[in-house]
Coordinates of C-alpha atoms in Angstrom, one line a residue:
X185 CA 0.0 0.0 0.0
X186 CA 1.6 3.5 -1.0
X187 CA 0.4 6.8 -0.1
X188 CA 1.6 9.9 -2.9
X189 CA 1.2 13.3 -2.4
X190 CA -0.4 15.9 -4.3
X191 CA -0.1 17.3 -6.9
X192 CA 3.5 16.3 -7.8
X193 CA 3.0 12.2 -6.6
X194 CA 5.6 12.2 -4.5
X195 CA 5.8 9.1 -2.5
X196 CA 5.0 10.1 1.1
X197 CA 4.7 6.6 2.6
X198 CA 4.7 2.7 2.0
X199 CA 3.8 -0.2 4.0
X200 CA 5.0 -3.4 2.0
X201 CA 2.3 -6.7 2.7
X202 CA 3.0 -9.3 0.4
X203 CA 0.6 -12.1 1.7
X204 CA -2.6 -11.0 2.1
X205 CA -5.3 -9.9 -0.7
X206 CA -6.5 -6.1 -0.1
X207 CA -9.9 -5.8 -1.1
X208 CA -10.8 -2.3 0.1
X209 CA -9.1 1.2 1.1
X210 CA -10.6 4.0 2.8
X211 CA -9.2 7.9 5.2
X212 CA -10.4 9.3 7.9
X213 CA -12.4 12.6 6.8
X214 CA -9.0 14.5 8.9
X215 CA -6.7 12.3 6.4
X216 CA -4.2 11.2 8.8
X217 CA -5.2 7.5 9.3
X218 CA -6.3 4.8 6.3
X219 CA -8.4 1.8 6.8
X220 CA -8.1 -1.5 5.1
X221 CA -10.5 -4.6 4.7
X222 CA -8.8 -7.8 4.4
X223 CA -11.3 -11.1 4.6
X224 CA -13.2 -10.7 7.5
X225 CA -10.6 -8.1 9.2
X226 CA -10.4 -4.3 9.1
X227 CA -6.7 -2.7 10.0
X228 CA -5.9 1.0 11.1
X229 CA -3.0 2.6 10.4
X230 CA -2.1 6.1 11.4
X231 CA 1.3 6.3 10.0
X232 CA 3.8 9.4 12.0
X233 CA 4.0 10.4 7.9
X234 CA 0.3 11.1 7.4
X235 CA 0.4 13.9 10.5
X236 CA 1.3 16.8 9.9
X237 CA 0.3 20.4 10.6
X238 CA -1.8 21.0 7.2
X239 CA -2.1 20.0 3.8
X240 CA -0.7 23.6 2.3
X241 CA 2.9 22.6 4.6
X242 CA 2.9 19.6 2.6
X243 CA 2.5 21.2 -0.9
X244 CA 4.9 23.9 -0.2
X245 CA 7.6 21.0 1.0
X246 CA 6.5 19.2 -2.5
X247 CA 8.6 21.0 -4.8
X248 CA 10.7 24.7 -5.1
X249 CA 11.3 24.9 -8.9
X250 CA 11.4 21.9 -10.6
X251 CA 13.6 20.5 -8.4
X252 CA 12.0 18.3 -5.6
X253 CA 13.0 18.9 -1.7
X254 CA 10.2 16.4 -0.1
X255 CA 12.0 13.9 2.7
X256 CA 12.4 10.5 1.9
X257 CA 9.2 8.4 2.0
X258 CA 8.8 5.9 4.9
X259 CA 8.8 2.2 3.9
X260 CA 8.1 -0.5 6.5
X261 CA 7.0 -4.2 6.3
X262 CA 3.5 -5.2 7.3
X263 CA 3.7 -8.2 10.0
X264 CA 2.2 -10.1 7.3
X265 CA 4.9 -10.2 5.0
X266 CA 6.5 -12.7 7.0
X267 CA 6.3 -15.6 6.0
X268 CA 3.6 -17.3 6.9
X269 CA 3.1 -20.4 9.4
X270 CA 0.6 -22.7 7.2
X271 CA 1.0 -25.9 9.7
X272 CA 1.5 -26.8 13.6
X273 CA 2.7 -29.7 15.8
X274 CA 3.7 -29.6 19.5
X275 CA 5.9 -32.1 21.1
X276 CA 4.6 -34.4 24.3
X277 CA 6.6 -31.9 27.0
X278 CA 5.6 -28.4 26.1
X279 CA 9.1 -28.0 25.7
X280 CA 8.9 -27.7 21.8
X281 CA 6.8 -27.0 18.6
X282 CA 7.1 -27.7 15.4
X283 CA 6.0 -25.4 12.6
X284 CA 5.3 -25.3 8.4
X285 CA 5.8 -22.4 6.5
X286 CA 4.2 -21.6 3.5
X287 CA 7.7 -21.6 1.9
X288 CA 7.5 -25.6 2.4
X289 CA 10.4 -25.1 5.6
X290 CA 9.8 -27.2 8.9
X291 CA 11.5 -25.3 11.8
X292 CA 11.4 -26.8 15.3
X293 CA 11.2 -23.5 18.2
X294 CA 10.7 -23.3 21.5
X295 CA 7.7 -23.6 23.4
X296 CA 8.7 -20.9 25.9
X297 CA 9.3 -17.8 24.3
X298 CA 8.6 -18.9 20.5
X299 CA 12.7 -19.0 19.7
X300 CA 13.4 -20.5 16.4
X301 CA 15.9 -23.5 17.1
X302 CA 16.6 -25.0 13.9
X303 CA 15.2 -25.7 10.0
X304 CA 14.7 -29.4 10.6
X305 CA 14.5 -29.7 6.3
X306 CA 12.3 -28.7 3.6
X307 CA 9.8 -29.4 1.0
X308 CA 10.1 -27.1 -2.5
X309 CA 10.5 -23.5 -1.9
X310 CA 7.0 -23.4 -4.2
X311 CA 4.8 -25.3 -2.2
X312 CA 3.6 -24.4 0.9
X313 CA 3.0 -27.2 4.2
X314 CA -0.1 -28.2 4.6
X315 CA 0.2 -30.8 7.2
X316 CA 2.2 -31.5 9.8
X317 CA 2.9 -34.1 12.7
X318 CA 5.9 -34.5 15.2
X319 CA 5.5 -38.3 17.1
X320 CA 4.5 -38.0 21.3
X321 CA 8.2 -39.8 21.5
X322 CA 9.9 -36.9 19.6
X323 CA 11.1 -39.3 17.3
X324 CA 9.8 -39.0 14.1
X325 CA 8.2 -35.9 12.2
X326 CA 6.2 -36.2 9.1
X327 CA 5.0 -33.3 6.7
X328 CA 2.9 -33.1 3.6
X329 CA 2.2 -29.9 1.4
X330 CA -0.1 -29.0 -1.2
X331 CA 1.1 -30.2 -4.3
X332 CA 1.1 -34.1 -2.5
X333 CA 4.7 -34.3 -1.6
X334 CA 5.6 -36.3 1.8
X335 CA 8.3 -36.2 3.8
X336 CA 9.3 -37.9 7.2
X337 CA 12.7 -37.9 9.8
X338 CA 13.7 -39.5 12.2
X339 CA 14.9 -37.4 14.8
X340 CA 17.6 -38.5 17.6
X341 CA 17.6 -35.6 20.3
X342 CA 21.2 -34.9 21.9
X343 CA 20.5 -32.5 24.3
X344 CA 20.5 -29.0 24.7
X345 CA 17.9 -28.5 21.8
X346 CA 20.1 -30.6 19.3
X347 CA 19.2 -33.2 17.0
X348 CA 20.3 -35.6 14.1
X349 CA 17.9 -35.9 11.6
X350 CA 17.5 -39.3 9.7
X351 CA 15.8 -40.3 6.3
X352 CA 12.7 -42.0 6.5
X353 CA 10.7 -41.2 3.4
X354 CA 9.9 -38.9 0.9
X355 CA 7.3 -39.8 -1.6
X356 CA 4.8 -38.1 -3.6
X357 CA 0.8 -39.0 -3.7
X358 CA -2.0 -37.6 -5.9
X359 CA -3.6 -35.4 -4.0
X360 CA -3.2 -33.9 -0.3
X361 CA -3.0 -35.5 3.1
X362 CA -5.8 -34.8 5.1
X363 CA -4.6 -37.0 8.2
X364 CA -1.0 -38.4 9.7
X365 CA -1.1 -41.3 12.8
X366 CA 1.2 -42.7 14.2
X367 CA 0.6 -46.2 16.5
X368 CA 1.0 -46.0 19.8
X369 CA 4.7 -48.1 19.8
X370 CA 5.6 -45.3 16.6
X371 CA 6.3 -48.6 14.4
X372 CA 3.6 -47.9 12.1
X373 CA 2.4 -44.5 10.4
X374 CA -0.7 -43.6 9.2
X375 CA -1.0 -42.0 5.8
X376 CA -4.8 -40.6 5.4
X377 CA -5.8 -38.5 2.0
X378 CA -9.6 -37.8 1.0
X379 CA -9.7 -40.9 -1.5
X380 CA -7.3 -43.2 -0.3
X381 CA -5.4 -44.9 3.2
X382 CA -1.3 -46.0 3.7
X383 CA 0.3 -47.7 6.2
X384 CA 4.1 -47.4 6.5
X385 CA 6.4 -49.1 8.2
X386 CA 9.1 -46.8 10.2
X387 CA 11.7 -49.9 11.2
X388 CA 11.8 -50.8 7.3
X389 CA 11.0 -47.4 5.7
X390 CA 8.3 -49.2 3.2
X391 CA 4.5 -49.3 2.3
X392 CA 2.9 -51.8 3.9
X393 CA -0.4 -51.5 2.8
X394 CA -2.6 -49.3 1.4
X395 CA -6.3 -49.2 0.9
X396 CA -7.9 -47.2 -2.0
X397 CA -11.6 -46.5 -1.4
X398 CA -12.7 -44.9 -5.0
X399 CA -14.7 -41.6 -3.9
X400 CA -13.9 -39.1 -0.8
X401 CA -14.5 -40.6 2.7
X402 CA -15.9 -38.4 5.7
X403 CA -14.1 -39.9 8.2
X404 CA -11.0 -39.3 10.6
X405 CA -9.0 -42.3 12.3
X406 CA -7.7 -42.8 15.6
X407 CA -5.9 -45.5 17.7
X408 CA -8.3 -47.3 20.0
X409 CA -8.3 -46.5 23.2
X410 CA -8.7 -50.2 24.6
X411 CA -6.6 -52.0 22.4
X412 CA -3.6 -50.3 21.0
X413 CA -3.4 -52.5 17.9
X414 CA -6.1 -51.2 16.3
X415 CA -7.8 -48.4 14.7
X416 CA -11.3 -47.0 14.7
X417 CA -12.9 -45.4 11.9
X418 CA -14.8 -42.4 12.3
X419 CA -17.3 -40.6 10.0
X420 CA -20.7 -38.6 10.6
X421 CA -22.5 -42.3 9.8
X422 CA -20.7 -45.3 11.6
X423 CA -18.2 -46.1 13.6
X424 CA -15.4 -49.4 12.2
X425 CA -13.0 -50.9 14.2
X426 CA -9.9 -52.0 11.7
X427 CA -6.2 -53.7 12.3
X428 CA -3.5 -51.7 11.5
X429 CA -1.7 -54.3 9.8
X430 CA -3.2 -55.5 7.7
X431 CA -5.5 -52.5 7.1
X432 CA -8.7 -54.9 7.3
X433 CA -12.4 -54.5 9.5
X434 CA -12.1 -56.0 12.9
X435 CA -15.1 -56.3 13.2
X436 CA -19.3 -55.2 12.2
X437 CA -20.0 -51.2 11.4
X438 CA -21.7 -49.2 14.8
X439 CA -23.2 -46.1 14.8
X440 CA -21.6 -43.2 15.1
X441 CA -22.3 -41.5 18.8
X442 CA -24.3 -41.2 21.2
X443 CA -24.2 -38.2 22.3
X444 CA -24.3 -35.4 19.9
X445 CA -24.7 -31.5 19.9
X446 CA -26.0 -29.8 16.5
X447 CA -26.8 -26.9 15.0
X448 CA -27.8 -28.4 11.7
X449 CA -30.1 -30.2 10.2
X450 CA -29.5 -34.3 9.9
X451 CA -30.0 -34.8 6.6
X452 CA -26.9 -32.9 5.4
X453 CA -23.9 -34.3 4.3
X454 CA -21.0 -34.3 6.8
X455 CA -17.1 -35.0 7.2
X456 CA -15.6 -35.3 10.4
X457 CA -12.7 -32.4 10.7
X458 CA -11.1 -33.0 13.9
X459 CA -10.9 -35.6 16.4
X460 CA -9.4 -36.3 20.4
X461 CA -9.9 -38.4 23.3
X462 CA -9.9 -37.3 26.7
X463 CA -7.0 -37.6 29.2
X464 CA -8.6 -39.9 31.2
X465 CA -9.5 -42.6 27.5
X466 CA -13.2 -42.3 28.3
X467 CA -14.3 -39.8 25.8
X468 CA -13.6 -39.5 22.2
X469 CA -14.6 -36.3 21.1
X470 CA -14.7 -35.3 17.3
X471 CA -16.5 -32.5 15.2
X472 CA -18.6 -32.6 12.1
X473 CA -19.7 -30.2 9.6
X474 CA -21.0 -29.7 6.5
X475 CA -19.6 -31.2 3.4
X476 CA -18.1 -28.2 1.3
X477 CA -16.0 -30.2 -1.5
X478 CA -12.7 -28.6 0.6
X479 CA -11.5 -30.8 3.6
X480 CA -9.9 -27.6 5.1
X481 CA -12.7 -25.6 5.4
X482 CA -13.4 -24.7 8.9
X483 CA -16.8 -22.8 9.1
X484 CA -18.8 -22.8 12.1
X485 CA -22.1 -22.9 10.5
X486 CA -23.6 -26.5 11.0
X487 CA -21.3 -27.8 13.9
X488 CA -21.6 -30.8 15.5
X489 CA -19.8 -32.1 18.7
X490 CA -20.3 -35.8 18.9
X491 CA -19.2 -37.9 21.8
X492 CA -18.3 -41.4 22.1
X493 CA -17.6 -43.2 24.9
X494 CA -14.8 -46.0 24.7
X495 CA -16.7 -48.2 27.2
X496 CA -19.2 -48.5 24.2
X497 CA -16.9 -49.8 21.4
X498 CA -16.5 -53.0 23.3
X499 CA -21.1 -53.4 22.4
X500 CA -22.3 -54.7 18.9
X501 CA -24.8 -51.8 19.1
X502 CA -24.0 -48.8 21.2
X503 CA -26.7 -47.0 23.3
X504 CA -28.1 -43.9 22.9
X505 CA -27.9 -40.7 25.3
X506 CA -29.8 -37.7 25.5
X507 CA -29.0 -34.2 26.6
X508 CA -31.1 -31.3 26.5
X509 CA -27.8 -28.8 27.1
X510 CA -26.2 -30.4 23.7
X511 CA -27.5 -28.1 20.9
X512 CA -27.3 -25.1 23.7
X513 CA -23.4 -25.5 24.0
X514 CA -22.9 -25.9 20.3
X515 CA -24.6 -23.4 19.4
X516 CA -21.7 -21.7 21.5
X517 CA -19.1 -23.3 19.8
X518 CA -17.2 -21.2 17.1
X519 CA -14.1 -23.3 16.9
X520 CA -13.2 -26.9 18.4
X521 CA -9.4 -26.6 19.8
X522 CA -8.9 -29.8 22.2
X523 CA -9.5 -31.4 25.0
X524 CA -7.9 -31.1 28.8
X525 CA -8.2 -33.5 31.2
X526 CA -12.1 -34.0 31.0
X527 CA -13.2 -31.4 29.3
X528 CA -13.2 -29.8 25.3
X529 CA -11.3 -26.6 24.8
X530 CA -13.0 -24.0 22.7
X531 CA -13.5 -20.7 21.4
X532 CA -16.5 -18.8 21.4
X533 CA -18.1 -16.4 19.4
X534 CA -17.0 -13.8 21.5
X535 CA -13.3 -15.0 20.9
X536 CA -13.0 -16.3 24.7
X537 CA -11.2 -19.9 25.0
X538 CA -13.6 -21.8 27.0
X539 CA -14.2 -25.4 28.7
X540 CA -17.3 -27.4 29.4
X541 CA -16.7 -30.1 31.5
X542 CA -18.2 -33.4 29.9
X543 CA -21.6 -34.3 30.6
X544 CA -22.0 -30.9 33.0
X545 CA -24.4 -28.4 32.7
X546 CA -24.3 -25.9 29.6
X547 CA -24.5 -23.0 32.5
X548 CA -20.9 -25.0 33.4
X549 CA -18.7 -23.4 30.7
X550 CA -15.8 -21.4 32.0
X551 CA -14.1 -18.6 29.8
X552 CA -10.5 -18.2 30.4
X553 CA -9.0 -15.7 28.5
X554 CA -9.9 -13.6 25.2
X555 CA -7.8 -13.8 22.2
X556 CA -7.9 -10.3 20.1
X557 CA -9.7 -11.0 17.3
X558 CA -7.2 -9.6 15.1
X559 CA -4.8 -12.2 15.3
X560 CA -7.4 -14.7 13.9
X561 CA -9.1 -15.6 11.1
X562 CA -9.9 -18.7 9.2
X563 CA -6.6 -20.0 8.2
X564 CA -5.1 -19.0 12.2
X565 CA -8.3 -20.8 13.5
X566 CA -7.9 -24.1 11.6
X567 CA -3.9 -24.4 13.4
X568 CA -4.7 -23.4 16.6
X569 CA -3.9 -26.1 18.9
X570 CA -3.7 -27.5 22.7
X571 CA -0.8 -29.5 23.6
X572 CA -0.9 -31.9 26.6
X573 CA 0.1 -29.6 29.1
X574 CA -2.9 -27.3 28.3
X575 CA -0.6 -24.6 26.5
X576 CA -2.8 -23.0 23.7
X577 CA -0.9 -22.0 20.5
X578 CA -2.1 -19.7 17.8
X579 CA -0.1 -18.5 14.6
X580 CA -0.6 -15.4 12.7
X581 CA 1.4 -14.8 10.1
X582 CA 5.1 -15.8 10.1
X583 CA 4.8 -15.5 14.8
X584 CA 2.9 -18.1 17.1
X585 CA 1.0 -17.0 20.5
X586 CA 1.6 -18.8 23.3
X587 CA -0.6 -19.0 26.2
X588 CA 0.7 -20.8 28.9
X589 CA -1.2 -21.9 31.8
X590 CA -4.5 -20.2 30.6
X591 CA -6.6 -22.8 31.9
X592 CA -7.5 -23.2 35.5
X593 CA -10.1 -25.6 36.1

C-alpha cells in the first residue's frame, strides 16, 4: 500500500504486505489514518507520515522549482509479510513445537518464548506445508504440502535442543493428506488422504499397505483407546474398528455416537474435521460439519460435537444418550481446539477460549482468557492447537502465540 502526495506524486509513505489480498481502502475525513478490509478483518494505520500540521505545509515542502525537496518516504514491512506459518505440531513436553511455513520449511522452536531453534529440512520452496505431525516420542516428524509431496525424519535428540535428523521417506501421492497417525509403539504411520489410506512401516521405511476407497470418505482415524493395535474409523455415519496391519475391519460397522450436539439439520452431508480423546480414555470427542467439496474448510455454520464413549466400542450396538444442554453448547461453539483432562477446549463467538466439562451443565462453561480478534481468522483458527500440558498455540502470520497456563479448572 503507498500513499503519494499531491499534486506532484511524491511518494510520502509505503507499507509493503505481500501475503494478504487487499480488497478495500478507505481515510479518515482528517486524512491522517487509512483503513483497510482484508477477509473478514479491518486494520488501522495512522502512520507518523500522514500527521502533519496541514495539507498547504505539505504542498509547499513538495517542490521549489522543478527540483523536488520532499523527505524521503517511509517504507516498512506489514507483520504479514512474513512468511507465513501454514501448519503446527507440539511435542509431548511443552518443551517444543514444530511449525510449516508456506515456503515448504519445517523449523522446530521453543515452546517458551517462541525462539526458532533450527530448520529441521524442507519441502520445495514453491509449495507451501499443509500438514504436519511431530511423534508424542519426539522421534519421528512427518510433513505433507499442497502439491502431495511427503516427507518424514527421524529425529535423535542430543540434548540441549540438538538433534540428528534421519531419512525416513519422501514420496509423492496424488492429492493432499488430510490426516498423519502414528501407533501407539511409533512402528507404524498412518498416511490418510480424502480418496485413499497408507500404512508405512518406520523400522523398514516401506509401504505396507494401502487401501484405496474410490470416492472421498468423511471420516478421521484414531488409535483405539482399549486396544492399542487397532484403529477405529470415524465418519458422521458409523463407527469401524480395523487392524492396522493389515489394514482390514475388525469387526461389524456401529453407529456413530451417542451423544451429539448440533446446530444443523441431519439430513446434510457431513465430514468429520477433527478428532481427540480425553485424558482420562473415556471420551472421544470429534466434530462434524457440513460437506463443502474442501477438507480444510473450517466454518462454524452447522457444527456438531459428537461424543463417544470408549466403554461403548467394546457393544455390537451402542446406546443412545440424550441431553437437552447439547444443541445449547454448540450453538456456543465457534471453533473446536482440544481437550484437557475432562473437558473440550474451545472458542467462542465472542473469541473467549472456554471449557465445558463433559456431561456438565451448559451453565458449566468457563471462559479463560480472550484472544484479540485480530490475530485470527480462518486459516489461524484451523492451526490453533492444545498441547498436553494445556498450553494454547495460535499462529498469525510468520509468529505463534503462546498461552501458557490459561486454563484453571
Amino acid at each position: 500500500m503507498s500513499v503519494w502526495l499531491f499534486p506532484r506524486l511524491s511518494l510520502l509513505y509505503r507499507l509493503v504486505n505481500e501475503n494478504e489480498y487487499i480488497r478495500s481502502l478507505t481515510f479518515s475525513p482528517d486524512g491522517q489514518r487509512f483503513y483497510d478490509i482484508r477477509g473478514s478483518i479491518c486494520n488501522v494505520w495512522e502512520p507518523d507520515a500522514l500527521i502533519r500540521a496541514d495539507e498547504e505545509s505539505l504542498e509547499d515542502q513538495s517542490s521549489v522549482g522543478d527540483v523536488s525537496i520532499t523527505s524521503e518516504p517511509v517504507i516498512r514491512s506489514d507483520e504479514s509479510s512474513q512468511c507465513p506459518v501454514t501448519a503446527l505440531s507440539s511435542d509431548s513436553e511443552d518443551r517444543y513445537f514444530c511449525v510449516g511455513r508456506d515456503n515448504g520449511t519445517v523449523i522446530i522452536q521453543e515452546a517458551l518464548d517462541g525462539k526458532r531453534i533450527r530448520k529441521v529440512y524442507g519441502h520445495s520452496s514453491t509449495s507451501a506445508v499443509n500438514s504436519l505431525l511431530w511423534s508424542p516420542s519426539g522421534r519421528y516428524m512427518v510433513s505433507g504440502d499442497d502439491s502431495g509431496r511427503i516427507i518424514a525424519k527421524r529425529l535423535h535428540f542430543k540434548g540441549e535442543a540438538k538433534w540428528a535428523v534421519y531419512a525416513l521417506l519422501d514420496i509423492r501421492l496424488s492429492e493432499s493428506v488430510q490426516q498423519f497417525l502414528f501407533s501407539q509403539d511409533e512402528k507404524l504411520l498412518l498416511i490418510s488422504t480424502a480418496t485413499s489410506d497408507y500404512i508405512w512401516s518406520t523400522r523398514k521405511k516401506e509401504q505396507i499397505c494401502s487401501r484405496h476407497w474410490g470416492s472421498r470418505q468423511s471420516r478421521r482415524w484414531i488409535t483405539h483407546p482399549l486396544e492399542p493395535s487397532l484403529l477405529i474409523w470415524i465418519d458422521p455415519e458409523v463407527v469401524h474398528t480395523y487392524t492396522w496391519d493389515p489394514l482390514e475391519h475388525s469387526d461389524s460397522p456401529q453407529p456413530a455416537s451417542n451423544t451429539h450436539m448440533s446446530t444443523d439439520h441431519p439430513s446434510t452431508k457431513k465430514v468429520v474435521q477433527w478428532i481427540a480423546l480425553t485424558e482420562d480414555k473415556q471420551t472421544i470427542v470429534f466434530e462434524s460439519l457440513p460437506s463443502t467439496g474442501h477438507f480444510s474448510t473450517r466454518s462454524s455454520s452447522g457444527l456438531h460435537i459428537e461424543l463417544l464413549s470408549t466403554s461403548d466400542l467394546r457393544r455390537q450396538h451402542p446406546h443412545a444418550l440424550s441431553s437437552d444442554c447439547m444443541a445449547d453448547l454448540a450453538g456456543r461453539v465457534k471453533r473446536l481446539i482440544g481437550t484437557y483432562k475432562d473437558t473440550i477446549v474451545f472458542l467462542d463467538y465472542d473469541y473467549w477460549v472456554c471449557t465445558w466439562r463433559i456431561e456438565s451443565a451448559v451453565l458449566d462453561v468457563k471462559r479463560h482468557f480472550f484472544f484479540p480478534r485480530d490475530w485470527l481468522n480462518s486459516g489461524t483458527l484451523q492451526m490453533a492447537t492444545l498441547n498436553r500440558q494445556g498450553t494454547f498455540l495460535c499462529p498469525k502470520y510468520g509468529d505463534v502465540a503462546i498461552v501458557r497456563r490459561g486454563l484453571r479448572l
